[in-house]
Amino acid sequence: QVQLAESGGGSVQSGGSLRLSCAASGHSSSSRCMGWFRQAPGKGREGVAGIDGVGVKNYGDSVKGRFTISRDNTNNTLYLQMNSLKPEDTAMYYCAASDRCQYTEFYLVRLLSSDFDYWGRGTQVTVSS
């Protein structure tokens, strides 16, 4: 079992930045795929970014060039740096971990929620215009 705890959410104005953190505990492993997902009210869960144990990354189209995912394997922490935030980024953000990494045909971490086995409780991000 892996326990995940997100932090760093909050309220910012459009164009601002936030950095989310996700602390992993339990049977955490530096080889696991980790990811960030988000869910806005009335919408489905959307893949934001993913990273595998050697640093292969992938991003959702709506956040490319604005968000950066990274991990500190020494401290079992996952990060999401979010810049140039927009009101449409408003959502609950979830950290996730997978027992087995899944990749796209281009060897990018696949951003499907069904590929991830462990989930945090989420941290709210609200961006005002």
PDB file of C-alpha atoms in Angstrom:
ATOM      1  CA  GLN A   1       0.000   0.000   0.000  1.00  0.00           C
ATOM      2  CA  VAL A   2       1.045   3.541  -0.742  1.00  0.00           C
ATOM      3  CA  GLN A   3      -0.311   6.580   1.033  1.00  0.00           C
ATOM      4  CA  LEU A   4      -0.316   9.919  -0.765  1.00  0.00           C
ATOM      5  CA  ALA A   5      -0.884  13.357   0.709  1.00  0.00           C
ATOM      6  CA  GLU A   6      -1.155  16.501  -1.394  1.00  0.00           C
ATOM      7  CA  SER A   7      -0.460  20.036  -0.277  1.00  0.00           C
ATOM      8  CA  GLY A   8       0.107  23.453  -1.775  1.00  0.00           C
ATOM      9  CA  GLY A   9      -3.282  24.253  -3.222  1.00  0.00           C
ATOM     10  CA  GLY A  10      -4.905  27.636  -2.786  1.00  0.00           C
ATOM     11  CA  SER A  11      -6.441  30.629  -4.483  1.00  0.00           C
ATOM     12  CA  VAL A  12      -4.533  32.756  -6.977  1.00  0.00           C
ATOM     13  CA  GLN A  13      -5.295  35.280  -9.645  1.00  0.00           C
ATOM     14  CA  SER A  14      -5.023  34.527 -13.328  1.00  0.00           C
ATOM     15  CA  GLY A  15      -1.389  34.519 -14.423  1.00  0.00           C
ATOM     16  CA  GLY A  16      -0.151  33.466 -11.006  1.00  0.00           C
ATOM     17  CA  SER A  17       1.755  30.384  -9.907  1.00  0.00           C
ATOM     18  CA  LEU A  18       1.389  27.580  -7.402  1.00  0.00           C
ATOM     19  CA  ARG A  19       3.512  24.587  -6.500  1.00  0.00           C
ATOM     20  CA  LEU A  20       1.779  21.420  -5.431  1.00  0.00           C
ATOM     21  CA  SER A  21       3.532  18.721  -3.431  1.00  0.00           C
ATOM     22  CA  CYS A  22       2.640  15.093  -2.841  1.00  0.00           C
ATOM     23  CA  ALA A  23       4.285  13.164  -0.038  1.00  0.00           C
ATOM     24  CA  ALA A  24       4.365   9.403  -0.532  1.00  0.00           C
ATOM     25  CA  SER A  25       4.647   6.914   2.310  1.00  0.00           C
ATOM     26  CA  GLY A  26       4.183   3.211   2.878  1.00  0.00           C
ATOM     27  CA  HIS A  27       5.456   0.943   0.111  1.00  0.00           C
ATOM     28  CA  SER A  28       6.555   3.846  -2.019  1.00  0.00           C
ATOM     29  CA  SER A  29       9.113   3.162  -4.695  1.00  0.00           C
ATOM     30  CA  SER A  30      11.241   5.423  -6.841  1.00  0.00           C
ATOM     31  CA  SER A  31      10.426   3.214  -9.839  1.00  0.00           C
ATOM     32  CA  ARG A  32       6.683   3.833  -9.694  1.00  0.00           C
ATOM     33  CA  CYS A  33       4.919   6.011 -12.208  1.00  0.00           C
ATOM     34  CA  MET A  34       3.435   9.026 -10.478  1.00  0.00           C
ATOM     35  CA  GLY A  35       0.940  11.481 -11.797  1.00  0.00           C
ATOM     36  CA  TRP A  36      -1.255  14.477 -11.236  1.00  0.00           C
ATOM     37  CA  PHE A  37      -4.914  14.517 -12.195  1.00  0.00           C
ATOM     38  CA  ARG A  38      -7.594  17.127 -11.720  1.00  0.00           C
ATOM     39  CA  GLN A  39     -11.337  17.233 -11.584  1.00  0.00           C
ATOM     40  CA  ALA A  40     -13.506  20.320 -11.918  1.00  0.00           C
ATOM     41  CA  PRO A  41     -17.132  20.356 -10.745  1.00  0.00           C
ATOM     42  CA  GLY A  42     -19.354  18.520 -13.196  1.00  0.00           C
ATOM     43  CA  LYS A  43     -16.422  17.204 -15.239  1.00  0.00           C
ATOM     44  CA  GLY A  44     -14.502  13.972 -15.451  1.00  0.00           C
ATOM     45  CA  ARG A  45     -11.035  13.377 -14.057  1.00  0.00           C
ATOM     46  CA  GLU A  46      -8.354  14.773 -16.377  1.00  0.00           C
ATOM     47  CA  GLY A  47      -4.729  13.701 -16.617  1.00  0.00           C
ATOM     48  CA  VAL A  48      -2.446  16.668 -16.005  1.00  0.00           C
ATOM     49  CA  ALA A  49       1.065  15.243 -15.884  1.00  0.00           C
ATOM     50  CA  GLY A  50       2.911  11.987 -15.296  1.00  0.00           C
ATOM     51  CA  ILE A  51       6.476  10.894 -14.616  1.00  0.00           C
ATOM     52  CA  ASP A  52       8.181   7.524 -14.365  1.00  0.00           C
ATOM     53  CA  GLY A  53      11.102   6.405 -12.254  1.00  0.00           C
ATOM     54  CA  VAL A  54      13.771   7.572 -14.692  1.00  0.00           C
ATOM     55  CA  GLY A  55      12.197  10.934 -15.445  1.00  0.00           C
ATOM     56  CA  VAL A  56      10.157  10.253 -18.575  1.00  0.00           C
ATOM     57  CA  LYS A  57       7.316  12.776 -18.473  1.00  0.00           C
ATOM     58  CA  ASN A  58       4.034  13.511 -20.165  1.00  0.00           C
ATOM     59  CA  TYR A  59       1.603  16.410 -19.985  1.00  0.00           C
ATOM     60  CA  GLY A  60      -1.988  17.006 -20.854  1.00  0.00           C
ATOM     61  CA  ASP A  61      -2.442  19.270 -23.864  1.00  0.00           C
ATOM     62  CA  SER A  62      -4.112  22.014 -21.829  1.00  0.00           C
ATOM     63  CA  VAL A  63      -1.097  22.451 -19.505  1.00  0.00           C
ATOM     64  CA  LYS A  64       1.879  21.930 -21.825  1.00  0.00           C
ATOM     65  CA  GLY A  65       4.381  24.741 -21.528  1.00  0.00           C
ATOM     66  CA  ARG A  66       2.845  25.992 -18.263  1.00  0.00           C
ATOM     67  CA  PHE A  67       3.111  23.098 -15.802  1.00  0.00           C
ATOM     68  CA  THR A  68       6.180  21.081 -14.826  1.00  0.00           C
ATOM     69  CA  ILE A  69       6.158  17.773 -13.009  1.00  0.00           C
ATOM     70  CA  SER A  70       9.162  16.605 -11.004  1.00  0.00           C
ATOM     71  CA  ARG A  71       9.996  14.134  -8.269  1.00  0.00           C
ATOM     72  CA  ASP A  72      12.467  13.875  -5.421  1.00  0.00           C
ATOM     73  CA  ASN A  73      13.036  10.171  -4.929  1.00  0.00           C
ATOM     74  CA  THR A  74      15.197  10.734  -1.863  1.00  0.00           C
ATOM     75  CA  ASN A  75      12.315  12.364  -0.046  1.00  0.00           C
ATOM     76  CA  ASN A  76       9.513  10.414  -1.787  1.00  0.00           C
ATOM     77  CA  THR A  77       7.893  13.636  -2.942  1.00  0.00           C
ATOM     78  CA  LEU A  78       6.177  14.532  -6.194  1.00  0.00           C
ATOM     79  CA  TYR A  79       5.788  18.129  -7.333  1.00  0.00           C
ATOM     80  CA  LEU A  80       3.729  20.074  -9.823  1.00  0.00           C
ATOM     81  CA  GLN A  81       4.892  23.589 -10.614  1.00  0.00           C
ATOM     82  CA  MET A  82       2.009  25.495 -12.165  1.00  0.00           C
ATOM     83  CA  ASN A  83       2.714  28.793 -13.921  1.00  0.00           C
ATOM     84  CA  SER A  84       0.544  31.149 -15.970  1.00  0.00           C
ATOM     85  CA  LEU A  85      -2.536  29.809 -14.257  1.00  0.00           C
ATOM     86  CA  LYS A  86      -5.918  30.332 -15.903  1.00  0.00           C
ATOM     87  CA  PRO A  87      -9.432  30.237 -14.486  1.00  0.00           C
ATOM     88  CA  GLU A  88     -10.012  26.982 -16.371  1.00  0.00           C
ATOM     89  CA  ASP A  89      -7.276  25.386 -14.248  1.00  0.00           C
ATOM     90  CA  THR A  90      -9.621  25.611 -11.267  1.00  0.00           C
ATOM     91  CA  ALA A  91     -10.155  22.079  -9.963  1.00  0.00           C
ATOM     92  CA  MET A  92      -9.373  19.592  -7.257  1.00  0.00           C
ATOM     93  CA  TYR A  93      -5.891  18.237  -7.944  1.00  0.00           C
ATOM     94  CA  TYR A  94      -5.046  14.650  -7.077  1.00  0.00           C
ATOM     95  CA  CYS A  95      -1.726  12.863  -6.781  1.00  0.00           C
ATOM     96  CA  ALA A  96      -1.629   9.258  -7.974  1.00  0.00           C
ATOM     97  CA  ALA A  97       0.802   6.332  -8.060  1.00  0.00           C
ATOM     98  CA  SER A  98       0.865   3.225 -10.177  1.00  0.00           C
ATOM     99  CA  ASP A  99       2.066  -0.306  -9.449  1.00  0.00           C
ATOM    100  CA  ARG A 100       2.972  -0.732 -13.107  1.00  0.00           C
ATOM    101  CA  CYS A 101       3.829   2.070 -15.502  1.00  0.00           C
ATOM    102  CA  GLN A 102       1.870   2.269 -18.732  1.00  0.00           C
ATOM    103  CA  TYR A 103       3.214   4.114 -21.744  1.00  0.00           C
ATOM    104  CA  THR A 104       1.828   5.546 -24.964  1.00  0.00           C
ATOM    105  CA  GLU A 105       3.112   4.500 -28.361  1.00  0.00           C
ATOM    106  CA  PHE A 106       5.616   7.374 -28.066  1.00  0.00           C
ATOM    107  CA  TYR A 107       6.990   6.086 -24.757  1.00  0.00           C
ATOM    108  CA  LEU A 108       5.347   8.771 -22.686  1.00  0.00           C
ATOM    109  CA  VAL A 109       3.648   8.020 -19.378  1.00  0.00           C
ATOM    110  CA  ARG A 110       0.028   7.305 -20.173  1.00  0.00           C
ATOM    111  CA  LEU A 111      -2.352   9.691 -18.401  1.00  0.00           C
ATOM    112  CA  LEU A 112      -5.333   7.460 -17.784  1.00  0.00           C
ATOM    113  CA  SER A 113      -6.765   7.395 -14.282  1.00  0.00           C
ATOM    114  CA  SER A 114      -7.447   3.660 -14.623  1.00  0.00           C
ATOM    115  CA  ASP A 115      -3.673   3.058 -14.877  1.00  0.00           C
ATOM    116  CA  PHE A 116      -3.113   4.391 -11.357  1.00  0.00           C
ATOM    117  CA  ASP A 117      -3.721   2.370  -8.225  1.00  0.00           C
ATOM    118  CA  TYR A 118      -3.258   4.779  -5.327  1.00  0.00           C
ATOM    119  CA  TRP A 119      -4.752   8.215  -4.849  1.00  0.00           C
ATOM    120  CA  GLY A 120      -4.464  11.112  -2.474  1.00  0.00           C
ATOM    121  CA  ARG A 121      -7.448  13.038  -1.158  1.00  0.00           C
ATOM    122  CA  GLY A 122      -6.765  16.068  -3.308  1.00  0.00           C
ATOM    123  CA  THR A 123      -5.926  19.731  -2.893  1.00  0.00           C
ATOM    124  CA  GLN A 124      -8.095  22.532  -4.243  1.00  0.00           C
ATOM    125  CA  VAL A 125      -6.752  25.054  -6.740  1.00  0.00           C
ATOM    126  CA  THR A 126      -8.876  28.092  -7.534  1.00  0.00           C
ATOM    127  CA  VAL A 127      -7.857  30.648 -10.145  1.00  0.00           C
ATOM    128  CA  SER A 128      -9.781  33.882 -10.366  1.00  0.00           C
ATOM    129  CA  SER A 129      -9.900  36.162 -13.386  1.00  0.00           C
TER     130      SER A 129
END
